Amino acid sequence: PVVLNSIYISVILSTLSTALDLLLGIPQAYFIARGNRRLALMFEGLCALPLAIPGIIFAFSYVSYFAGTTLDNRIFPLPLLV
């Protein structure tokens, strides 16, 4: 019963997520492909921000969390390479 409920909720959420993605993604793709070139490039950059922001946040949190320890990458960057 618990597993079936989890599967049901997963199917519902994935269906809603796909529908929302299609409703927002198709007009965005059309605008980027057919719209004003300058605005389309700016809009494409805005659409790519959700891909870039998590990496920036992760890097900042890593640096601030390990500041002053032996894993501080500003002092000894080798642990980042391993």
PDB file of C-alpha atoms in Angstrom:
ATOM      1  CA  PRO A   1       0.000   0.000   0.000  1.00  0.00           C
ATOM      2  CA  VAL A   2       2.759   2.490   0.866  1.00  0.00           C
ATOM      3  CA  VAL A   3       4.762   1.576  -2.227  1.00  0.00           C
ATOM      4  CA  LEU A   4       1.726   1.926  -4.488  1.00  0.00           C
ATOM      5  CA  ASN A   5       0.939   5.312  -2.973  1.00  0.00           C
ATOM      6  CA  SER A   6       4.527   6.436  -3.606  1.00  0.00           C
ATOM      7  CA  ILE A   7       4.375   5.248  -7.206  1.00  0.00           C
ATOM      8  CA  TYR A   8       1.037   7.009  -7.692  1.00  0.00           C
ATOM      9  CA  ILE A   9       2.383  10.300  -6.335  1.00  0.00           C
ATOM     10  CA  SER A  10       5.523   9.979  -8.490  1.00  0.00           C
ATOM     11  CA  VAL A  11       3.461   9.406 -11.648  1.00  0.00           C
ATOM     12  CA  ILE A  12       1.181  12.355 -10.872  1.00  0.00           C
ATOM     13  CA  LEU A  13       4.094  14.702 -10.143  1.00  0.00           C
ATOM     14  CA  SER A  14       6.049  13.636 -13.223  1.00  0.00           C
ATOM     15  CA  THR A  15       2.964  14.106 -15.412  1.00  0.00           C
ATOM     16  CA  LEU A  16       2.328  17.582 -14.010  1.00  0.00           C
ATOM     17  CA  SER A  17       5.991  18.484 -14.347  1.00  0.00           C
ATOM     18  CA  THR A  18       6.059  17.363 -17.976  1.00  0.00           C
ATOM     19  CA  ALA A  19       2.885  19.293 -18.780  1.00  0.00           C
ATOM     20  CA  LEU A  20       4.242  22.459 -17.153  1.00  0.00           C
ATOM     21  CA  ASP A  21       7.544  22.029 -18.976  1.00  0.00           C
ATOM     22  CA  LEU A  22       5.770  21.728 -22.312  1.00  0.00           C
ATOM     23  CA  LEU A  23       3.535  24.718 -21.598  1.00  0.00           C
ATOM     24  CA  LEU A  24       6.519  26.904 -20.766  1.00  0.00           C
ATOM     25  CA  GLY A  25       9.216  25.346 -22.939  1.00  0.00           C
ATOM     26  CA  ILE A  26       7.570  25.393 -26.355  1.00  0.00           C
ATOM     27  CA  PRO A  27       6.834  29.150 -26.330  1.00  0.00           C
ATOM     28  CA  GLN A  28      10.327  29.830 -24.983  1.00  0.00           C
ATOM     29  CA  ALA A  29      11.940  27.753 -27.723  1.00  0.00           C
ATOM     30  CA  TYR A  30       9.800  29.451 -30.369  1.00  0.00           C
ATOM     31  CA  PHE A  31      10.769  32.897 -29.095  1.00  0.00           C
ATOM     32  CA  ILE A  32      14.459  32.005 -28.996  1.00  0.00           C
ATOM     33  CA  ALA A  33      14.319  30.563 -32.527  1.00  0.00           C
ATOM     34  CA  ARG A  34      12.062  33.142 -34.192  1.00  0.00           C
ATOM     35  CA  GLY A  35      12.162  36.243 -31.987  1.00  0.00           C
ATOM     36  CA  ASN A  36      14.246  39.384 -32.067  1.00  0.00           C
ATOM     37  CA  ARG A  37      17.852  38.182 -32.074  1.00  0.00           C
ATOM     38  CA  ARG A  38      19.118  40.509 -29.335  1.00  0.00           C
ATOM     39  CA  LEU A  39      16.201  39.764 -27.017  1.00  0.00           C
ATOM     40  CA  ALA A  40      16.384  36.068 -27.857  1.00  0.00           C
ATOM     41  CA  LEU A  41      20.045  35.896 -26.804  1.00  0.00           C
ATOM     42  CA  MET A  42      19.266  37.698 -23.559  1.00  0.00           C
ATOM     43  CA  PHE A  43      16.298  35.420 -22.916  1.00  0.00           C
ATOM     44  CA  GLU A  44      18.406  32.346 -23.676  1.00  0.00           C
ATOM     45  CA  GLY A  45      20.917  33.492 -21.080  1.00  0.00           C
ATOM     46  CA  LEU A  46      18.149  33.925 -18.529  1.00  0.00           C
ATOM     47  CA  CYS A  47      16.888  30.428 -19.294  1.00  0.00           C
ATOM     48  CA  ALA A  48      20.373  29.014 -18.655  1.00  0.00           C
ATOM     49  CA  LEU A  49      20.724  30.643 -15.223  1.00  0.00           C
ATOM     50  CA  PRO A  50      19.133  27.739 -13.311  1.00  0.00           C
ATOM     51  CA  LEU A  51      21.920  25.537 -14.654  1.00  0.00           C
ATOM     52  CA  ALA A  52      24.707  27.893 -13.542  1.00  0.00           C
ATOM     53  CA  ILE A  53      23.494  29.116 -10.153  1.00  0.00           C
ATOM     54  CA  PRO A  54      23.762  25.798  -8.225  1.00  0.00           C
ATOM     55  CA  GLY A  55      27.428  25.421  -9.169  1.00  0.00           C
ATOM     56  CA  ILE A  56      28.211  28.949  -8.054  1.00  0.00           C
ATOM     57  CA  ILE A  57      26.375  28.436  -4.764  1.00  0.00           C
ATOM     58  CA  PHE A  58      28.169  25.119  -4.190  1.00  0.00           C
ATOM     59  CA  ALA A  59      31.587  26.668  -4.831  1.00  0.00           C
ATOM     60  CA  PHE A  60      30.911  29.606  -2.519  1.00  0.00           C
ATOM     61  CA  SER A  61      29.609  27.343   0.245  1.00  0.00           C
ATOM     62  CA  TYR A  62      32.652  25.047  -0.096  1.00  0.00           C
ATOM     63  CA  VAL A  63      35.068  27.942   0.205  1.00  0.00           C
ATOM     64  CA  SER A  64      33.261  29.503   3.167  1.00  0.00           C
ATOM     65  CA  TYR A  65      32.753  26.186   5.013  1.00  0.00           C
ATOM     66  CA  PHE A  66      36.354  25.017   4.786  1.00  0.00           C
ATOM     67  CA  ALA A  67      37.978  28.438   5.292  1.00  0.00           C
ATOM     68  CA  GLY A  68      40.771  28.248   7.841  1.00  0.00           C
ATOM     69  CA  THR A  69      40.931  24.426   7.886  1.00  0.00           C
ATOM     70  CA  THR A  70      43.347  22.008   6.267  1.00  0.00           C
ATOM     71  CA  LEU A  71      40.920  21.726   3.322  1.00  0.00           C
ATOM     72  CA  ASP A  72      41.068  25.465   2.603  1.00  0.00           C
ATOM     73  CA  ASN A  73      41.631  25.582  -1.143  1.00  0.00           C
ATOM     74  CA  ARG A  74      43.184  29.043  -0.962  1.00  0.00           C
ATOM     75  CA  ILE A  75      46.065  27.672   1.113  1.00  0.00           C
ATOM     76  CA  PHE A  76      46.424  24.100  -0.156  1.00  0.00           C
ATOM     77  CA  PRO A  77      44.382  23.314  -3.297  1.00  0.00           C
ATOM     78  CA  LEU A  78      45.459  19.650  -3.644  1.00  0.00           C
ATOM     79  CA  PRO A  79      42.327  18.139  -1.982  1.00  0.00           C
ATOM     80  CA  LEU A  80      40.202  19.697  -4.730  1.00  0.00           C
ATOM     81  CA  LEU A  81      42.161  17.776  -7.350  1.00  0.00           C
ATOM     82  CA  VAL A  82      41.833  14.386  -5.644  1.00  0.00           C
TER      83      VAL A  82
END
